[in-house]
mmCIF file of C-alpha atoms in Angstrom:
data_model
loop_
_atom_site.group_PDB
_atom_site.id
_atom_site.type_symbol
_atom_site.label_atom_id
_atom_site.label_comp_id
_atom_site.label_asym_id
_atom_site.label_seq_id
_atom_site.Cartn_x
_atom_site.Cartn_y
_atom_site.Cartn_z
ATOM 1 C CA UNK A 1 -31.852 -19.684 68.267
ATOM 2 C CA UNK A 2 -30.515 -23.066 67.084
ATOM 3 C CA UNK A 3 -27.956 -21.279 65.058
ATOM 4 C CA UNK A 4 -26.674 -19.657 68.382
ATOM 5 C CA UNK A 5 -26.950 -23.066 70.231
ATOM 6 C CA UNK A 6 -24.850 -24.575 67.527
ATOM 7 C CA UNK A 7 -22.098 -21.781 67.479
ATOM 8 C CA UNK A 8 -22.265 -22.195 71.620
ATOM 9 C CA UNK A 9 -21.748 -26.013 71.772
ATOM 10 C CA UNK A 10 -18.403 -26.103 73.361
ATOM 11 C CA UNK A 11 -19.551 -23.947 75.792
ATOM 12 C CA UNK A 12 -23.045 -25.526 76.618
ATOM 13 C CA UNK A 13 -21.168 -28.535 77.169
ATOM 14 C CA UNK A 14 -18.868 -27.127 79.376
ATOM 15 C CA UNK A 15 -21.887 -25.838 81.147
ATOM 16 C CA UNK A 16 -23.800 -28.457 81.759
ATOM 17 C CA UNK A 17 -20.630 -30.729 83.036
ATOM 18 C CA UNK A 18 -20.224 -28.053 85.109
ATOM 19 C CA UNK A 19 -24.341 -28.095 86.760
ATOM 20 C CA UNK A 20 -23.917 -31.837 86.652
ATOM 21 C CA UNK A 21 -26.942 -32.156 84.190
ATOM 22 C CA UNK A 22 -25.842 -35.990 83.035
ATOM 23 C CA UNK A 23 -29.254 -36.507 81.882
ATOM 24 C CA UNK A 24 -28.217 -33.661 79.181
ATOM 25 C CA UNK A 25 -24.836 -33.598 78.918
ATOM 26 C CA UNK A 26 -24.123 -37.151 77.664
ATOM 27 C CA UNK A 27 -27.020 -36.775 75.016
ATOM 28 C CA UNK A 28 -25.766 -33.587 74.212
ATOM 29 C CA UNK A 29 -22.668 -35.129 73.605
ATOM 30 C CA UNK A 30 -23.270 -37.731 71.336
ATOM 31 C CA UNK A 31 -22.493 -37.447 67.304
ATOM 32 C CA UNK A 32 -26.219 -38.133 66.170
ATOM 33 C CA UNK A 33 -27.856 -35.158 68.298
ATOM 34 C CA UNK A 34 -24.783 -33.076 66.997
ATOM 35 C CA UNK A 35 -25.719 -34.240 63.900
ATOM 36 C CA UNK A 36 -29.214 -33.355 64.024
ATOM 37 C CA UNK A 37 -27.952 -29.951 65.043
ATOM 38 C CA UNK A 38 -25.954 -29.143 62.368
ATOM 39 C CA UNK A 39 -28.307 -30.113 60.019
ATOM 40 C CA UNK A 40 -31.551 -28.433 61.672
ATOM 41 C CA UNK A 41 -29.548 -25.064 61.386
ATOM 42 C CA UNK A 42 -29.227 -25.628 58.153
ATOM 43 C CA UNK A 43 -32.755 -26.439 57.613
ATOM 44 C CA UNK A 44 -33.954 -23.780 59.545
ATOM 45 C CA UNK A 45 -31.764 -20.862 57.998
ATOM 46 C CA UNK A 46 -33.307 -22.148 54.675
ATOM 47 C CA UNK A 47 -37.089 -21.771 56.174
ATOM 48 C CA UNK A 48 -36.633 -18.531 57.656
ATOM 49 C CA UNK A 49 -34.691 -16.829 54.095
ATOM 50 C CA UNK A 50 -38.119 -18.927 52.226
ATOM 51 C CA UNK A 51 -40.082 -17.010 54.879
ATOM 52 C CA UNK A 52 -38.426 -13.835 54.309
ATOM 53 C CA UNK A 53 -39.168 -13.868 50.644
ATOM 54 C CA UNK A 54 -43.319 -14.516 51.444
ATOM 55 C CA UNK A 55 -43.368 -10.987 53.390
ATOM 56 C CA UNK A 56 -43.657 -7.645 51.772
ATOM 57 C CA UNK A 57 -45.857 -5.286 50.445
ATOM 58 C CA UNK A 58 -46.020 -5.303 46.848
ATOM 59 C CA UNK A 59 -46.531 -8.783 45.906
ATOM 60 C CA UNK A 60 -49.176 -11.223 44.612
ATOM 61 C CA UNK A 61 -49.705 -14.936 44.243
ATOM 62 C CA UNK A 62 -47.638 -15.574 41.342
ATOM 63 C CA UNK A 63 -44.777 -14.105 42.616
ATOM 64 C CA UNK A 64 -45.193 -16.312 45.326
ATOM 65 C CA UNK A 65 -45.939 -19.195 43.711
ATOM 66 C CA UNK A 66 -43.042 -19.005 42.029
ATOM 67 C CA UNK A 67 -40.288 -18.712 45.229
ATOM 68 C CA UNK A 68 -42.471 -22.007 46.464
ATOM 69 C CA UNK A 69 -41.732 -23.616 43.261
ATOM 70 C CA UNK A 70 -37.977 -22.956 43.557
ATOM 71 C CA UNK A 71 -37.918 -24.394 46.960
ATOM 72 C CA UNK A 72 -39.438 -27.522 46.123
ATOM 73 C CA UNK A 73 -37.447 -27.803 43.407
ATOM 74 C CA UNK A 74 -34.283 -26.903 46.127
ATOM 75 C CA UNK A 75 -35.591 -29.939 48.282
ATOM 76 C CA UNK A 76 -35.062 -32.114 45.023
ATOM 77 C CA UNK A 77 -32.415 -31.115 44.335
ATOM 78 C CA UNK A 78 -31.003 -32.016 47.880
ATOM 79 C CA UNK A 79 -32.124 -34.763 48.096
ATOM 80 C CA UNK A 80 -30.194 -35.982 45.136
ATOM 81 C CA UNK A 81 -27.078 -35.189 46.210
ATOM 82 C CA UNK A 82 -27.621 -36.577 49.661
ATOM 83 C CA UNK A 83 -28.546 -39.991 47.907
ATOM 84 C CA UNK A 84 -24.466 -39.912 46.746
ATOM 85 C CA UNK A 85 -23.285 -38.821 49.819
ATOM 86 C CA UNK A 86 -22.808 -34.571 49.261
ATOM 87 C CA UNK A 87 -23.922 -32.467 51.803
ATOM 88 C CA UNK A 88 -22.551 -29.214 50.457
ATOM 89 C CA UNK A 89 -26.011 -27.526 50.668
ATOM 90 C CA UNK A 90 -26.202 -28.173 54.534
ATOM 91 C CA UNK A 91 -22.706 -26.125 55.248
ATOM 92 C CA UNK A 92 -22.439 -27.023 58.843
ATOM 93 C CA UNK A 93 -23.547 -30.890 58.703
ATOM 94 C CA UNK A 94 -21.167 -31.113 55.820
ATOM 95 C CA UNK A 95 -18.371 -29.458 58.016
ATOM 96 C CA UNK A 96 -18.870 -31.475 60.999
ATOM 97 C CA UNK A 97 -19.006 -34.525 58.743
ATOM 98 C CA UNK A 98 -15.368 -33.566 56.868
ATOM 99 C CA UNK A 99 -14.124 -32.930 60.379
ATOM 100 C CA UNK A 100 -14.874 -37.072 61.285
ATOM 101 C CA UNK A 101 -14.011 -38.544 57.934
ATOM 102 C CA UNK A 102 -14.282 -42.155 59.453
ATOM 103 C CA UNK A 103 -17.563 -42.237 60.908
ATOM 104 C CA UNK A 104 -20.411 -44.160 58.857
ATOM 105 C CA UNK A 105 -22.681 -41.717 57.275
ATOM 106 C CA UNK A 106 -25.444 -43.653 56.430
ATOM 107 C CA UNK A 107 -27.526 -43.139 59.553
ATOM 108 C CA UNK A 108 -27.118 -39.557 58.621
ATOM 109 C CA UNK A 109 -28.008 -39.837 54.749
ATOM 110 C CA UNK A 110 -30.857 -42.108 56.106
ATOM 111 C CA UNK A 111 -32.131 -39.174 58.409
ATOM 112 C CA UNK A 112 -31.902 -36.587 55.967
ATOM 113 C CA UNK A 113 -32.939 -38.579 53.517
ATOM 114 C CA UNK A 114 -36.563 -39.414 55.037
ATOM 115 C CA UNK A 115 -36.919 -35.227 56.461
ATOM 116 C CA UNK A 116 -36.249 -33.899 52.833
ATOM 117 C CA UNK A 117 -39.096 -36.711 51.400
ATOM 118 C CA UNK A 118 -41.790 -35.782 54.035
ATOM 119 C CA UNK A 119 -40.840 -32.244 53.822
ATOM 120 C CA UNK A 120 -41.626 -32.399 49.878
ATOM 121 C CA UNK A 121 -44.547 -34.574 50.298
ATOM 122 C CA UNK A 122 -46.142 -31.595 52.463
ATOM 123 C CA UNK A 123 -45.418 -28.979 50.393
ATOM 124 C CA UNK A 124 -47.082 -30.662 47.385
ATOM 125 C CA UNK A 125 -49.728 -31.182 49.755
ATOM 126 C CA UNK A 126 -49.798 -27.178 50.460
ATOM 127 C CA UNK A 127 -49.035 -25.888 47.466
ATOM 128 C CA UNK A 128 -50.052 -27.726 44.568
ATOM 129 C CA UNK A 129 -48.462 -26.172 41.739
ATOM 130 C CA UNK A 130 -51.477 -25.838 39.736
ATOM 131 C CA UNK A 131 -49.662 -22.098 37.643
ATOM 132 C CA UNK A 132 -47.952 -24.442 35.089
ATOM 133 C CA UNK A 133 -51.813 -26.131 34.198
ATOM 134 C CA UNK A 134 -53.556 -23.049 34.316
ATOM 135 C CA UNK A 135 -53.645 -20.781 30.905
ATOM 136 C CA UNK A 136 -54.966 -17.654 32.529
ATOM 137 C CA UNK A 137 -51.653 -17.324 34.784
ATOM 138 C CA UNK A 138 -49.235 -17.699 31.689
ATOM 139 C CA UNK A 139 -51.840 -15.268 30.218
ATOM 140 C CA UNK A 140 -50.823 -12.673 33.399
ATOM 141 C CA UNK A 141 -47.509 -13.967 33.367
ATOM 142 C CA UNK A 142 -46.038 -14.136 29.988
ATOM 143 C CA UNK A 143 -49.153 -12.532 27.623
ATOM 144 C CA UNK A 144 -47.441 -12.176 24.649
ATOM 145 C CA UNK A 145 -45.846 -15.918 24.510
ATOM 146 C CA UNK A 146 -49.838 -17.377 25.670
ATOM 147 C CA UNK A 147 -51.838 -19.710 23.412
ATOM 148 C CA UNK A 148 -54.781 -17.663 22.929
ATOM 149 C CA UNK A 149 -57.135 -21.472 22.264
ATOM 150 C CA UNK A 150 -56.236 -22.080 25.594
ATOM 151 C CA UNK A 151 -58.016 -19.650 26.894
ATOM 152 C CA UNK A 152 -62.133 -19.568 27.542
ATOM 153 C CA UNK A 153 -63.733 -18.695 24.273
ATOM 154 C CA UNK A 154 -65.640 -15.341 25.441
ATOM 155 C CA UNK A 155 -61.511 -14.079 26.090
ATOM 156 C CA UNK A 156 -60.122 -15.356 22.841
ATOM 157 C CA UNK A 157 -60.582 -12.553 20.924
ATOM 158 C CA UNK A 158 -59.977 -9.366 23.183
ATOM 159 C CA UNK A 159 -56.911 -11.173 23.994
ATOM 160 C CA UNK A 160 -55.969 -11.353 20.359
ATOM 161 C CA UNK A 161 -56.561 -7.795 20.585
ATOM 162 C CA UNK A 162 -54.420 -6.723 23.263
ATOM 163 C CA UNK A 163 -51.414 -9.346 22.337
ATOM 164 C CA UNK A 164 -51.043 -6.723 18.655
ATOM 165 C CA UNK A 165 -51.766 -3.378 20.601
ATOM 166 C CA UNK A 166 -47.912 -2.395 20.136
ATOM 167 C CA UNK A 167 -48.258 -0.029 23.229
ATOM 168 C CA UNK A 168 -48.899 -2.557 25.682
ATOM 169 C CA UNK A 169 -46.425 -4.677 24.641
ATOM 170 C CA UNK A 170 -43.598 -1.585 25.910
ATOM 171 C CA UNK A 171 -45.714 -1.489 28.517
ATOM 172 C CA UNK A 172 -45.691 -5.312 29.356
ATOM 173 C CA UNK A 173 -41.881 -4.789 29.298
ATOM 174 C CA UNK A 174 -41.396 -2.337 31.894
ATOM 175 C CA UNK A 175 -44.252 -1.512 34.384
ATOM 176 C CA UNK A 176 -45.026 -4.157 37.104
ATOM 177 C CA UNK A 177 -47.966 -6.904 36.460
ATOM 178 C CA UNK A 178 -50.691 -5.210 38.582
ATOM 179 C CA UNK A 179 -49.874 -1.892 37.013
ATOM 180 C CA UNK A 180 -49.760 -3.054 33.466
ATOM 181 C CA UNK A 181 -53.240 -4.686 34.269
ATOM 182 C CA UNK A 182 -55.024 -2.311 36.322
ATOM 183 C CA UNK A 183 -54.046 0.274 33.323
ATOM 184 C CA UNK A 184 -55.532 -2.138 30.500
ATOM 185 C CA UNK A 185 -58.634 -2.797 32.173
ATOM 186 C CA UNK A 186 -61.024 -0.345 30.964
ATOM 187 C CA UNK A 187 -59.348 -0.883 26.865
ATOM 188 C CA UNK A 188 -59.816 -4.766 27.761
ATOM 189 C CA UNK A 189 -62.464 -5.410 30.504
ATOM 190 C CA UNK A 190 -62.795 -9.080 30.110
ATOM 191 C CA UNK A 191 -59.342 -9.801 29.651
ATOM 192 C CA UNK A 192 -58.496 -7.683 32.590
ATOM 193 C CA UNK A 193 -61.238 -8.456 34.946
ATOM 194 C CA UNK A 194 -60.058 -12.070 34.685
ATOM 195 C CA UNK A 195 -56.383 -11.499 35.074
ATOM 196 C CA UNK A 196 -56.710 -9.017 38.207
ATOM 197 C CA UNK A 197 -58.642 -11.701 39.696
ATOM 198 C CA UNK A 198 -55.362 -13.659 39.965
ATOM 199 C CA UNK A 199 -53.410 -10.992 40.678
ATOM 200 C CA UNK A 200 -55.792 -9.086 43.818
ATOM 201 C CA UNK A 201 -55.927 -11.959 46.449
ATOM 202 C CA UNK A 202 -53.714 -11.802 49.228
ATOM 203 C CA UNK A 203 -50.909 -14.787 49.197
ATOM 204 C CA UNK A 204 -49.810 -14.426 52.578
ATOM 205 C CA UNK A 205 -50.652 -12.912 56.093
ATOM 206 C CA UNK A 206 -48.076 -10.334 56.578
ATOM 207 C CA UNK A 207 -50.436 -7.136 56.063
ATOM 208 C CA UNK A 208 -52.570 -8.536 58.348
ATOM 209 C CA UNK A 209 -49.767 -9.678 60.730
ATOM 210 C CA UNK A 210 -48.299 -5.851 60.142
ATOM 211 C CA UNK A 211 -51.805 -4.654 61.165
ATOM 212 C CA UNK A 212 -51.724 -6.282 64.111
ATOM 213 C CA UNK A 213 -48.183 -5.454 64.896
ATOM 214 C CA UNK A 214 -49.284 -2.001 65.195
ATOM 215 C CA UNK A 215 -52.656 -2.271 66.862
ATOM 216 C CA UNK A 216 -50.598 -3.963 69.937
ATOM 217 C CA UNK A 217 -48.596 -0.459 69.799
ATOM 218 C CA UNK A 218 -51.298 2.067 69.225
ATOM 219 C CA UNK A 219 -53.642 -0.095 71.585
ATOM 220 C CA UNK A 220 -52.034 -0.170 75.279
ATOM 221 C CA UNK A 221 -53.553 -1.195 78.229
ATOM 222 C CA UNK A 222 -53.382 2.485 79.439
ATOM 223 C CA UNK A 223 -55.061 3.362 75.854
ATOM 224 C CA UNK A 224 -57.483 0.672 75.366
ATOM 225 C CA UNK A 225 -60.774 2.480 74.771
ATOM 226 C CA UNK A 226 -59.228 4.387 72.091
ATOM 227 C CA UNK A 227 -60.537 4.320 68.653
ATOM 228 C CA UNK A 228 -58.104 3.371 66.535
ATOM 229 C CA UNK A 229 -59.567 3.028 63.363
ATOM 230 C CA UNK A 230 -57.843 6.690 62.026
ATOM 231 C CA UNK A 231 -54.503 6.078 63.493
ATOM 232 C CA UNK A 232 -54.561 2.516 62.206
ATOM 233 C CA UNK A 233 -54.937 3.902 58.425
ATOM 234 C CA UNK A 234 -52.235 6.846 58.564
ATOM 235 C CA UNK A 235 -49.897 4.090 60.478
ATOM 236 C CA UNK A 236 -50.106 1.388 57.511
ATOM 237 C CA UNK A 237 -50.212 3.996 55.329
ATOM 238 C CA UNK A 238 -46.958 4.152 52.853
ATOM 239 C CA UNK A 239 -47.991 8.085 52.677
ATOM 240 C CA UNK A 240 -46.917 10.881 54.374
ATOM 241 C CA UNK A 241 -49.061 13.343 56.130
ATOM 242 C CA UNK A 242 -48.722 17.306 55.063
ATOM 243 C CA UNK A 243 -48.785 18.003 58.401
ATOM 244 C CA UNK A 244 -47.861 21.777 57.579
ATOM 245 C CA UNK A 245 -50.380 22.227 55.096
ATOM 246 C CA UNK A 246 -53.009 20.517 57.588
ATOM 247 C CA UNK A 247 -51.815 23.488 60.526
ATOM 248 C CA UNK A 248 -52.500 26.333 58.125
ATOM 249 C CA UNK A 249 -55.880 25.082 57.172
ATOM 250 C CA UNK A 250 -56.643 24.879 61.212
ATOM 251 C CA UNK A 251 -58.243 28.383 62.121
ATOM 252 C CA UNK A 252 -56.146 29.575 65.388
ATOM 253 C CA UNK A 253 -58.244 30.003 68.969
ATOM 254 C CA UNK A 254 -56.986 33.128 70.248
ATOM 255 C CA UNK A 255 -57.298 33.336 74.312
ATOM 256 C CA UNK A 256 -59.778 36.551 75.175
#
């Protein structure tokens, strides 16, 4: 929406001159809303590809952990180069700013400036980054490069074990974490028992926001004693029904 607004701004000015909105149009008009603007679209298309990357099916905490780590680390890294004056990660404040070379930027660095601080303040404050402190997640991570004395004592050894079984180091190599761990489980129960708990939680609310997304369509208002609970499963379900070879088990009701 903001990105459209911005694109539109000629014409939304045009507009409200033309309703004789004042009250809008000279605020509208002025260089530090059109600054704010630019640089909210900026922020904003930055959120929502963040966003983006927390959805999905086939992911777990680390994963996620570790696109929240990059961000933060993005925010620094902004907020460095807006302390010297370069907004070349904000692509349409730093446009509108080359287009007005002689205005004074340092209401606009100041702005900036005090967003990006608060904005990593609250996402320390959300999400602690407690992976780098915490041996059993460089054990899921990165088992063959983990300090085994790091680890509780009663998972010492059977990690030992399974850091020389050959086999699962080709496996580590290729086959996704919860695979690799959910196939090592029953060869190395406590090792794996602890790792999967890691590893199982859900990070983030999108199957549950994808249930709901189609419970609103199964569920209508012409529907809404229906019983959902079947249609739910096969909807969510990443498998497809054999519908044919369901038919041919059905015996046929021949009219008399």
């Amino acid at each position: 929406m903001l990105s459209r607004l911005y694109e539109l701004k000629n014409e939304v000015e045009i507009f409200l001159q033309k309703q004789k909105q004042d009250k809008l149009y000279k605020p509208f008009r002025e260089e530090d809303f059109q600054h704010s603007l630019a640089y909210l679209v900026d922020f904003f298309e930055a959120i929502n590809n963040l966003n983006l990357k927390l959805q999905g099916r086939n992911t777990n905490i680390i994963a996620h952990s570790d696109v929240i780590r990059a961000f933060t680390e993005k925010i620094h890294l902004w907020k460095r180069k807006v302390e010297v004056g370069n907004f070349s990660s904000f692509s349409h404040l730093n446009e509108l700013l080359s287009e007005k070379r002689n205005i004074e930027q340092y209401d606009v660095t100041k702005e900036v400036l005090s967003h990006l601080h608060s904005l990593a303040e609250e996402f320390m404050h959300y999400f602690p980054d407690v992976s780098m402190e915490n041996s059993l997640w460089t054990l899921v991570q990165n088992l063959f490069n983990t300090d085994v004395e790091l680890l509780l004592e009663s998972l010492q050894e059977e990690a030992i074990d399974l850091k020389c079984d050959s086999s699962a180091k080709r496996d580590f190599e290729t086959m996704k974490l919860e695979e690799f761990w959910v196939k090592y489980l029953r060869m190395y129960p406590k090792v794996g028992e602890k790792t999967l708990r890691v590893i199982l939680p859900f990070s983030s609310t999108y199957l549950c926001e994808a249930g709901f997304s189609a419970l609103v369509v199964l569920k209508t208002k012409q529907r809404n004693r229906l019983d959902v609970e079947n249609d739910l499963r096969r909807a969510l379900s990443s498998f497809n029904p054999r519908i044919s070879d369901l038919v041919r088990k059905k015996q046929q009701h021949l009219s008399h």
